[in-house]
Amino acid sequence: MKRLSAPWVTFFRKLLKAGQGRPVALAVLFGLSLLNLYSEWPGGIARPAVFDRFEDFIPDSFNSARQLLFDHYQRRFPRVPASQPVIIVAIDDKTLAAVGQWPWPRNRLASLVDAIAAQKPLAIGLDVYMPEADQTSPDKVADNLPDSAATLAAGLRALPSHETILAAALRAAPSVLGAAAVDHAALDTSTDLHSAPILVHGVDPLNHVKRYGYVLASLPELQAAAHGQGMLNVALEQGAVRRIPLILGLGDKLVPCMPIEMLRVVTRSAAVDVYADAAGVQSVGVADVQVPTQPDGDIWLHFASMRSTQHRYVSAGDVLQGQVDPERFRDKLVLVGLTGTGLTDMRTTALGELVPGIEIQAQIIETIFEGRFLRRPVWVKWVETLFVLGFGLLIIWYLPHTDSKLAAFVRAVPKGTAIIGVVLNLLLLATCLLLFKLFGLLVDAASIFIILSAVMGCFFSTALLDSAQTLRDALLSRPTKANAPEKTAAAQPVRHPES
């Protein structure tokens, strides 16, 4: 066993001890810092093309650790709603049992829109897609009648279609229809959307935002009747929703998300304002409201727990029956969505909660109203990188000094570097939590911890190898049983025979 393990131990010991461990520590510092930059390349500077060649082979550890840490920030300090600008009209199990299964005839959905509009809300957003004609519409039913029922068919065709009825309801109310951008063409997709104009201030950000070629939207008749259209897309990362795009690219034009479009309708603005520079999107605004964004037009959403938002839900069945206090709707933004069993798209939030998709749209509106945004500006990434490099170089320069108190401590206590690393990183985490709580800043303490711990680990490994070598030498110098002198029996008194 000795012959097999000794060469490897000797090799690593020489490698780690070469130059007092500094070359290996430098390689670890700069190598991990480059991987960290790769995992979240800051905007404004083109990423080297060499990274694209190794994209499938480079691990995503830093991004995963970063997301988990940011989730921990939110779970430690979830947003506590300070206002209630949103009401959700839920097409829930109770409604489906009373009114009928989904999808409803469009005239029934029109009745729901009319019932909500009568309560004077600021805007009504529908989280439903209607790309196909209603097959229960009178003209569609007439097409399926036999020739013998020609008189009945003519009477049915004289009635307005369900799309006409719903279009009239959408036109009379401050309505916004939802749509979803998709990557691939399908039977119900199209390549354009009837949307409000985007007014860009600065550099065109189309190449920075997420771009799609197709959209799943409602029929053109309904699009023309609604006062606005907004996208319902969310950004999924490792199965959870953390970021929301406020604007997207659809073909060669920009389109807004539903919350921004609802604010545009409420303020009666002609366009959505987008402020951008060479680094990407800086903010998205409507009227006097401006929301700071990431360079790709996303925002980090600060989630509130579902326990604190349950009061915003009302049953669509109760609304149709006039059983909801009108004051709950007055001057509110109303979202209509599916929450019935098997009908809704459930999403996992950064808090680890499983919520209906319509809840995420409500939380976006709530966050914008309160102005409590999570921020991770480009400069934060550069500050993190400079801090890691500066502190890492300080460790590499100072720690190997044999005459320093820290070096003496490490030599006396082989686990000293681990103790120092844990203390420093606990202080770092506490500082980052404080920045999150006070300013909503997302600082990546996880990557800093990983890189600096690896650098200190280089010297920790050297100390361990030295201790192991000392112990091994001590064991080898001890006399073995085979080489030890034999113990002689104790001298016995000599008995002389009696004379």
Coordinates of C-alpha atoms in Angstrom, one line a residue:
M1 CA 0.0 0.0 0.0
K2 CA 2.9 2.3 0.8
R3 CA 4.4 2.0 -2.7
L4 CA 1.0 2.8 -4.4
S5 CA 0.1 5.9 -2.4
A6 CA 3.5 7.5 -1.7
P7 CA 4.1 8.8 -5.3
W8 CA 0.8 10.5 -5.6
V9 CA 1.1 12.1 -2.2
T10 CA 4.6 13.2 -3.0
F11 CA 3.4 14.7 -6.3
F12 CA 0.5 16.7 -4.9
R13 CA 2.6 17.8 -1.9
K14 CA 5.3 19.2 -4.2
L15 CA 2.6 20.8 -6.5
L16 CA 0.9 22.5 -3.6
K17 CA 4.1 23.5 -1.8
A18 CA 5.8 24.9 -5.0
G19 CA 6.3 28.6 -4.5
Q20 CA 4.8 28.3 -1.0
G21 CA 1.5 27.3 -2.7
R22 CA 1.0 30.6 -4.5
P23 CA 1.0 29.3 -8.1
V24 CA -1.7 26.8 -7.5
A25 CA -3.8 29.3 -5.5
L26 CA -3.4 31.9 -8.3
A27 CA -4.5 29.3 -10.9
V28 CA -7.6 28.5 -8.7
L29 CA -8.4 32.1 -8.2
F30 CA -8.3 33.2 -11.8
G31 CA -9.8 30.0 -13.2
L32 CA -12.8 30.0 -10.9
S33 CA -13.3 33.8 -11.4
L34 CA -13.4 33.2 -15.1
L35 CA -16.0 30.5 -14.7
N36 CA -18.1 32.7 -12.5
L37 CA -18.0 35.5 -15.1
Y38 CA -19.0 33.0 -17.8
S39 CA -22.0 31.9 -15.7
E40 CA -23.3 35.5 -15.6
W41 CA -21.5 37.6 -18.2
P42 CA -22.1 41.3 -17.5
G43 CA -23.8 43.4 -20.1
G44 CA -22.0 46.0 -22.1
I45 CA -19.0 43.8 -23.0
A46 CA -19.2 41.1 -25.6
R47 CA -18.5 37.6 -24.2
P48 CA -15.5 36.0 -25.8
A49 CA -16.5 33.6 -28.5
V50 CA -14.2 30.9 -27.1
F51 CA -16.8 30.3 -24.3
D52 CA -19.4 29.2 -26.9
R53 CA -17.2 26.3 -28.0
F54 CA -17.1 24.9 -24.5
E55 CA -20.7 25.8 -23.4
D56 CA -21.7 22.1 -23.2
F57 CA -18.8 21.1 -21.1
I58 CA -18.5 24.0 -18.6
P59 CA -20.4 23.2 -15.4
D60 CA -23.2 25.5 -14.2
S61 CA -22.3 25.3 -10.5
F62 CA -22.0 29.0 -9.9
N63 CA -25.4 29.8 -11.4
S64 CA -27.1 27.1 -9.4
A65 CA -25.5 28.3 -6.2
R66 CA -26.4 31.9 -7.0
Q67 CA -30.1 31.1 -7.6
L68 CA -30.3 29.1 -4.3
L69 CA -28.7 31.9 -2.4
F70 CA -31.1 34.5 -3.9
D71 CA -34.0 32.2 -3.0
H72 CA -32.7 32.1 0.6
Y73 CA -32.7 35.9 0.7
Q74 CA -36.4 36.0 -0.3
R75 CA -37.3 33.2 2.1
R76 CA -35.6 35.0 4.9
F77 CA -37.2 38.4 4.0
P78 CA -40.3 37.8 1.8
R79 CA -42.1 40.8 0.6
V80 CA -45.0 41.9 2.9
P81 CA -47.7 43.5 0.8
A82 CA -48.4 47.1 1.8
S83 CA -51.2 47.7 -0.6
Q84 CA -53.9 45.8 -2.5
P85 CA -54.1 47.1 -6.1
V86 CA -55.1 43.8 -7.6
I87 CA -58.2 41.6 -7.4
I88 CA -58.1 38.1 -9.0
V89 CA -61.4 36.7 -10.3
A90 CA -60.8 33.0 -10.2
I91 CA -62.6 30.6 -12.4
D92 CA -62.3 28.0 -9.7
D93 CA -63.8 24.6 -8.9
K94 CA -66.8 26.2 -7.2
T95 CA -67.5 28.3 -10.4
L96 CA -67.1 25.3 -12.7
A97 CA -69.5 23.3 -10.6
A98 CA -72.1 26.0 -10.8
V99 CA -71.7 27.4 -14.3
G100 CA -70.2 24.5 -16.3
Q101 CA -66.9 23.1 -17.5
W102 CA -64.2 25.1 -19.2
P103 CA -63.9 26.3 -22.0
W104 CA -67.1 28.4 -21.6
P105 CA -69.1 29.7 -24.5
R106 CA -67.7 33.2 -25.3
N107 CA -71.1 34.8 -24.5
R108 CA -70.8 33.5 -21.0
L109 CA -67.3 34.9 -20.6
A110 CA -68.7 38.2 -22.0
S111 CA -71.2 38.1 -19.1
L112 CA -68.4 37.8 -16.6
V113 CA -66.5 40.8 -18.2
D114 CA -69.7 42.9 -18.1
A115 CA -70.3 42.0 -14.4
I116 CA -66.8 43.0 -13.5
A117 CA -66.9 46.2 -15.6
A118 CA -70.1 47.3 -13.9
Q119 CA -68.1 47.6 -10.6
K120 CA -65.8 50.3 -12.1
P121 CA -62.4 48.7 -12.0
L122 CA -59.4 50.5 -13.5
A123 CA -58.6 47.7 -15.9
I124 CA -59.5 44.0 -16.6
G125 CA -56.8 41.6 -17.7
L126 CA -57.8 38.2 -19.1
D127 CA -55.3 35.4 -18.6
V128 CA -56.9 33.2 -21.3
Y129 CA -56.1 32.5 -24.9
M130 CA -58.9 32.3 -27.5
P131 CA -57.1 31.5 -30.8
E132 CA -60.1 29.4 -32.2
A133 CA -63.7 30.2 -33.0
D134 CA -66.3 29.2 -30.5
Q135 CA -67.9 26.1 -31.8
T136 CA -71.1 26.8 -29.7
S137 CA -71.7 30.1 -31.5
P138 CA -75.0 30.2 -33.3
D139 CA -73.5 30.3 -36.8
K140 CA -71.3 27.2 -36.0
V141 CA -74.3 25.3 -34.6
A142 CA -76.2 26.2 -37.8
D143 CA -73.5 24.8 -40.0
N144 CA -74.0 21.4 -38.3
L145 CA -77.7 21.2 -38.8
P146 CA -79.2 19.0 -41.4
D147 CA -80.8 20.4 -44.6
S148 CA -84.2 19.7 -43.2
A149 CA -83.6 22.4 -40.5
A150 CA -82.9 25.2 -43.0
T151 CA -85.3 27.6 -41.4
L152 CA -83.7 27.0 -37.9
A153 CA -80.2 27.4 -39.4
A154 CA -81.2 30.7 -41.1
G155 CA -82.5 32.0 -37.7
L156 CA -79.3 31.0 -35.9
R157 CA -77.2 32.7 -38.5
A158 CA -79.1 35.9 -38.0
L159 CA -78.0 36.0 -34.3
P160 CA -74.7 37.6 -33.4
S161 CA -71.8 35.2 -32.9
H162 CA -70.4 34.6 -29.5
E163 CA -67.2 36.4 -30.6
T164 CA -69.2 39.5 -31.5
I165 CA -70.8 39.5 -28.1
L166 CA -67.5 39.1 -26.3
A167 CA -65.9 41.7 -28.6
A168 CA -68.6 44.2 -27.6
A169 CA -67.9 43.5 -23.9
L170 CA -64.2 43.9 -24.3
R171 CA -64.7 47.2 -26.2
A172 CA -66.9 48.6 -23.5
A173 CA -64.5 47.7 -20.6
P174 CA -60.9 48.7 -20.0
S175 CA -59.8 45.3 -21.1
V176 CA -56.4 43.7 -21.8
L177 CA -56.0 40.3 -23.4
G178 CA -53.2 37.9 -22.6
A179 CA -50.9 36.2 -25.1
A180 CA -47.9 33.9 -24.9
A181 CA -44.8 34.1 -27.0
V182 CA -43.5 30.7 -28.2
D183 CA -40.5 29.4 -30.1
H184 CA -42.1 27.1 -32.6
A185 CA -45.1 27.4 -35.0
A186 CA -48.2 25.4 -34.1
L187 CA -51.8 25.2 -35.5
D188 CA -53.0 28.1 -33.4
T189 CA -50.0 30.4 -33.4
S190 CA -49.4 33.5 -35.5
T191 CA -46.4 35.8 -36.2
D192 CA -47.9 39.1 -35.1
L193 CA -49.9 40.7 -32.3
H194 CA -52.1 43.8 -32.2
S195 CA -50.2 45.6 -29.5
A196 CA -49.5 49.2 -28.4
P197 CA -46.3 50.9 -29.7
I198 CA -43.1 50.8 -27.8
L199 CA -41.2 54.1 -27.6
V200 CA -37.5 53.4 -27.3
H201 CA -35.3 56.1 -25.7
G202 CA -31.6 55.4 -26.6
V203 CA -30.2 52.3 -28.3
D204 CA -32.6 49.8 -29.8
P205 CA -32.6 46.9 -27.3
L206 CA -34.1 44.2 -29.6
N207 CA -31.0 42.2 -29.6
H208 CA -30.7 42.2 -25.9
V209 CA -34.2 41.0 -25.0
K210 CA -35.6 37.5 -25.3
R211 CA -37.0 37.1 -28.9
Y212 CA -39.6 34.8 -30.2
G213 CA -41.0 34.1 -33.7
Y214 CA -44.5 33.1 -32.8
V215 CA -47.3 34.0 -30.5
L216 CA -50.4 32.2 -29.1
A217 CA -53.0 34.9 -29.0
S218 CA -56.8 35.4 -29.3
L219 CA -58.7 35.8 -32.6
P220 CA -58.1 39.1 -34.5
E221 CA -61.7 40.2 -33.9
L222 CA -61.1 40.0 -30.1
Q223 CA -57.7 41.6 -30.4
A224 CA -59.1 44.6 -32.2
A225 CA -61.8 45.0 -29.6
A226 CA -59.6 44.9 -26.5
H227 CA -57.8 48.1 -25.3
G228 CA -54.5 46.3 -25.0
Q229 CA -52.6 43.1 -25.3
G230 CA -49.8 41.9 -23.0
M231 CA -47.5 38.8 -22.8
L232 CA -47.9 36.3 -20.0
N233 CA -44.4 34.7 -20.3
V234 CA -42.3 34.0 -17.3
A235 CA -38.7 33.0 -17.1
L236 CA -38.2 29.5 -15.7
E237 CA -34.8 28.7 -14.1
Q238 CA -34.3 25.2 -12.7
G239 CA -38.0 24.8 -12.6
A240 CA -38.8 28.0 -10.6
V241 CA -39.9 31.5 -11.5
R242 CA -37.5 34.2 -10.3
R243 CA -37.4 36.7 -13.2
I244 CA -40.2 38.2 -15.3
P245 CA -39.7 39.8 -18.8
L246 CA -41.3 43.3 -18.9
I247 CA -40.7 43.4 -22.6
L248 CA -40.1 40.7 -25.2
G249 CA -39.2 40.6 -28.9
L250 CA -41.8 39.2 -31.2
G251 CA -40.2 39.0 -34.7
D252 CA -38.8 42.5 -35.3
K253 CA -40.8 44.4 -32.8
L254 CA -41.0 44.8 -29.0
V255 CA -44.1 43.8 -27.0
P256 CA -44.9 44.5 -23.3
C257 CA -46.0 42.1 -20.6
M258 CA -49.5 42.1 -19.3
P259 CA -48.9 44.1 -16.1
I260 CA -47.1 46.9 -18.0
E261 CA -49.9 46.9 -20.6
M262 CA -52.6 47.2 -17.9
L263 CA -50.8 50.2 -16.5
R264 CA -50.7 51.7 -19.9
V265 CA -54.4 51.3 -20.3
V266 CA -55.0 52.7 -16.8
T267 CA -53.0 55.8 -17.4
R268 CA -54.3 56.1 -21.0
S269 CA -50.8 56.4 -22.3
A270 CA -50.2 56.1 -26.0
A271 CA -47.1 54.0 -25.7
V272 CA -44.8 52.1 -23.4
D273 CA -41.4 53.8 -22.8
V274 CA -38.2 51.7 -22.9
Y275 CA -34.9 53.2 -21.9
A276 CA -31.8 51.4 -23.2
D277 CA -28.1 51.9 -23.9
A278 CA -25.3 49.8 -25.3
A279 CA -25.5 47.5 -22.3
G280 CA -29.2 46.7 -22.9
V281 CA -32.4 47.7 -21.3
Q282 CA -32.2 50.0 -18.3
S283 CA -35.8 50.5 -17.4
V284 CA -39.4 50.2 -18.7
G285 CA -42.0 52.8 -17.9
V286 CA -45.5 54.0 -18.4
A287 CA -46.5 57.6 -17.7
D288 CA -44.5 58.6 -14.6
V289 CA -43.8 55.0 -13.5
Q290 CA -40.3 53.6 -14.3
V291 CA -39.3 50.1 -13.4
P292 CA -35.5 49.3 -13.4
T293 CA -34.7 46.1 -15.3
Q294 CA -31.8 43.8 -16.1
P295 CA -30.1 44.3 -19.5
D296 CA -32.4 41.7 -21.1
G297 CA -35.6 43.5 -19.9
D298 CA -36.3 41.1 -17.0
I299 CA -36.9 42.0 -13.4
W300 CA -36.2 40.0 -10.4
L301 CA -39.5 39.5 -8.7
H302 CA -39.7 39.9 -4.9
F303 CA -42.4 37.4 -3.9
A304 CA -44.9 37.7 -1.1
S305 CA -46.1 34.5 0.5
M306 CA -49.4 33.1 -0.6
R307 CA -50.6 33.3 3.0
S308 CA -50.5 37.1 2.7
T309 CA -52.3 37.3 -0.7
Q310 CA -55.2 34.9 -0.4
H311 CA -57.6 37.8 0.4
R312 CA -57.2 39.0 -3.2
Y313 CA -59.1 36.1 -4.7
V314 CA -62.9 36.1 -5.4
S315 CA -64.8 33.4 -7.2
A316 CA -66.1 34.1 -10.7
G317 CA -69.3 32.3 -9.8
D318 CA -69.9 34.8 -7.0
V319 CA -69.2 37.7 -9.4
L320 CA -71.8 36.4 -11.9
Q321 CA -74.4 36.1 -9.1
G322 CA -73.7 39.6 -7.8
Q323 CA -72.5 38.3 -4.4
V324 CA -69.3 40.3 -4.2
D325 CA -69.1 43.8 -2.6
P326 CA -68.7 46.3 -5.5
E327 CA -66.1 48.2 -3.4
R328 CA -63.7 45.4 -3.8
F329 CA -63.4 46.2 -7.5
R330 CA -63.6 49.9 -7.5
D331 CA -60.3 51.5 -8.7
K332 CA -58.6 48.1 -8.7
L333 CA -56.8 46.2 -11.4
V334 CA -58.7 43.0 -12.0
L335 CA -57.1 39.8 -13.3
V336 CA -59.3 37.0 -14.6
G337 CA -57.7 33.5 -14.6
L338 CA -58.2 29.8 -14.3
T339 CA -57.5 28.2 -10.9
G340 CA -59.8 25.1 -11.2
T341 CA -58.3 21.7 -10.8
G342 CA -56.4 20.6 -13.9
L343 CA -57.0 23.9 -15.7
T344 CA -54.2 26.2 -14.5
D345 CA -50.5 26.3 -15.0
M346 CA -49.0 26.0 -11.6
R347 CA -45.6 27.6 -11.0
T348 CA -43.0 27.3 -8.3
T349 CA -41.8 30.6 -6.9
A350 CA -38.5 31.5 -5.3
L351 CA -40.2 31.0 -2.0
G352 CA -40.8 27.3 -2.9
E353 CA -44.5 27.8 -3.1
L354 CA -46.7 26.3 -5.9
V355 CA -49.0 29.1 -7.1
P356 CA -51.4 29.7 -10.1
G357 CA -49.8 31.5 -13.0
I358 CA -52.3 34.4 -12.5
E359 CA -50.8 35.0 -9.0
I360 CA -47.4 35.8 -10.5
Q361 CA -49.0 38.5 -12.7
A362 CA -50.7 39.9 -9.7
Q363 CA -47.4 40.1 -7.7
I364 CA -45.7 41.9 -10.6
I365 CA -48.4 44.6 -10.5
E366 CA -48.2 44.8 -6.7
T367 CA -44.4 45.2 -6.8
I368 CA -44.6 48.0 -9.4
F369 CA -47.3 49.8 -7.4
E370 CA -45.2 49.6 -4.2
G371 CA -41.9 50.4 -6.0
R372 CA -40.1 47.7 -4.1
F373 CA -37.8 46.2 -6.7
L374 CA -35.1 43.7 -6.4
R375 CA -32.0 44.9 -8.3
R376 CA -28.9 43.4 -9.6
P377 CA -27.2 46.1 -11.7
V378 CA -24.3 45.2 -14.0
W379 CA -21.9 47.1 -11.8
V380 CA -22.7 44.7 -8.9
K381 CA -21.1 41.8 -10.9
W382 CA -18.0 43.9 -11.5
V383 CA -17.7 44.9 -7.9
E384 CA -18.1 41.2 -6.9
T385 CA -15.3 40.2 -9.3
L386 CA -12.9 42.9 -8.2
F387 CA -13.6 42.0 -4.6
V388 CA -12.9 38.3 -5.2
L389 CA -9.7 39.1 -7.1
G390 CA -8.5 41.7 -4.6
F391 CA -9.2 39.7 -1.5
G392 CA -7.9 36.5 -3.1
L393 CA -4.6 38.1 -4.1
L394 CA -4.3 39.5 -0.5
I395 CA -4.7 35.9 0.9
I396 CA -2.2 34.5 -1.6
W397 CA 0.3 37.2 -0.8
Y398 CA -0.1 37.3 3.0
L399 CA -1.0 33.8 4.1
P400 CA 2.3 31.9 3.1
H401 CA 4.4 34.5 5.0
T402 CA 6.1 32.3 7.7
D403 CA 6.7 35.3 10.0
S404 CA 3.1 36.4 10.2
K405 CA 0.8 35.7 13.1
L406 CA -1.8 34.3 10.7
A407 CA 0.8 31.9 9.2
A408 CA 1.9 30.8 12.7
F409 CA -1.8 30.2 13.6
V410 CA -2.3 28.1 10.5
R411 CA 0.9 26.0 11.2
A412 CA -0.2 25.5 14.8
V413 CA -3.8 24.7 13.9
P414 CA -4.1 22.9 10.6
K415 CA -7.8 23.7 10.4
G416 CA -7.0 27.4 10.9
T417 CA -7.7 28.4 7.3
A418 CA -11.1 26.6 7.5
I419 CA -12.0 28.5 10.7
I420 CA -10.9 31.8 9.2
G421 CA -12.8 31.1 6.0
V422 CA -16.1 30.2 7.8
V423 CA -15.9 33.4 9.9
L424 CA -15.2 35.6 6.9
N425 CA -17.9 34.1 4.8
L426 CA -20.5 34.3 7.7
L427 CA -19.7 38.0 7.8
L428 CA -20.0 38.3 4.1
L429 CA -23.4 36.5 4.1
A430 CA -24.7 38.8 6.9
T431 CA -23.6 41.8 4.9
C432 CA -25.4 40.6 1.8
L433 CA -28.6 39.9 3.7
L434 CA -28.5 43.4 5.1
L435 CA -28.0 44.9 1.6
F436 CA -31.0 42.8 0.4
K437 CA -33.2 43.8 3.2
L438 CA -32.4 47.5 3.1
F439 CA -31.9 48.2 -0.6
G440 CA -33.2 45.1 -2.5
L441 CA -29.7 44.4 -3.8
L442 CA -28.9 40.9 -4.9
V443 CA -25.2 40.3 -4.1
D444 CA -23.8 36.9 -5.0
A445 CA -22.2 35.8 -1.7
A446 CA -22.3 32.2 -2.9
S447 CA -19.7 32.6 -5.7
I448 CA -17.5 34.7 -3.5
F449 CA -17.6 32.0 -0.8
I450 CA -16.8 29.2 -3.3
I451 CA -13.9 31.0 -4.9
L452 CA -12.2 32.3 -1.7
S453 CA -12.8 29.0 0.1
A454 CA -11.0 27.2 -2.8
V455 CA -8.1 29.6 -2.6
M456 CA -7.7 29.2 1.2
G457 CA -8.2 25.5 0.7
C458 CA -4.9 25.4 -1.3
F459 CA -3.0 26.4 1.8
F460 CA -5.2 24.3 4.0
S461 CA -4.4 21.3 1.9
T462 CA -0.7 22.0 2.2
A463 CA -1.0 22.2 6.0
L464 CA -2.8 18.9 6.0
L465 CA -0.2 17.3 3.9
D466 CA 2.6 18.5 6.1
S467 CA 0.7 17.2 9.2
A468 CA 0.2 13.8 7.4
Q469 CA 3.9 13.7 6.4
T470 CA 5.0 14.5 10.0
L471 CA 2.7 11.8 11.3
R472 CA 3.9 9.3 8.7
D473 CA 7.6 10.0 9.5
A474 CA 6.9 9.6 13.2
L475 CA 5.3 6.3 12.7
L476 CA 8.1 5.1 10.5
S477 CA 10.7 6.1 13.1
R478 CA 9.1 4.1 15.8
P479 CA 10.7 0.6 16.4
T480 CA 8.7 -2.2 15.1
K481 CA 8.0 -5.5 17.0
A482 CA 10.4 -7.4 14.7
N483 CA 13.3 -5.1 15.3
A484 CA 12.7 -4.6 19.1
P485 CA 15.2 -6.3 21.4
E486 CA 13.8 -9.4 23.0
K487 CA 12.8 -9.2 26.5
T488 CA 14.9 -11.4 28.9
A489 CA 13.3 -13.3 31.6
A490 CA 13.9 -11.8 35.1
A491 CA 16.9 -13.3 36.8
Q492 CA 16.0 -16.0 39.2
P493 CA 18.0 -16.8 42.3
V494 CA 20.2 -19.8 41.9
R495 CA 19.5 -22.6 44.2
H496 CA 22.5 -24.7 45.4
P497 CA 21.9 -28.2 46.3
E498 CA 22.1 -28.9 49.9
S499 CA 25.2 -30.5 51.0

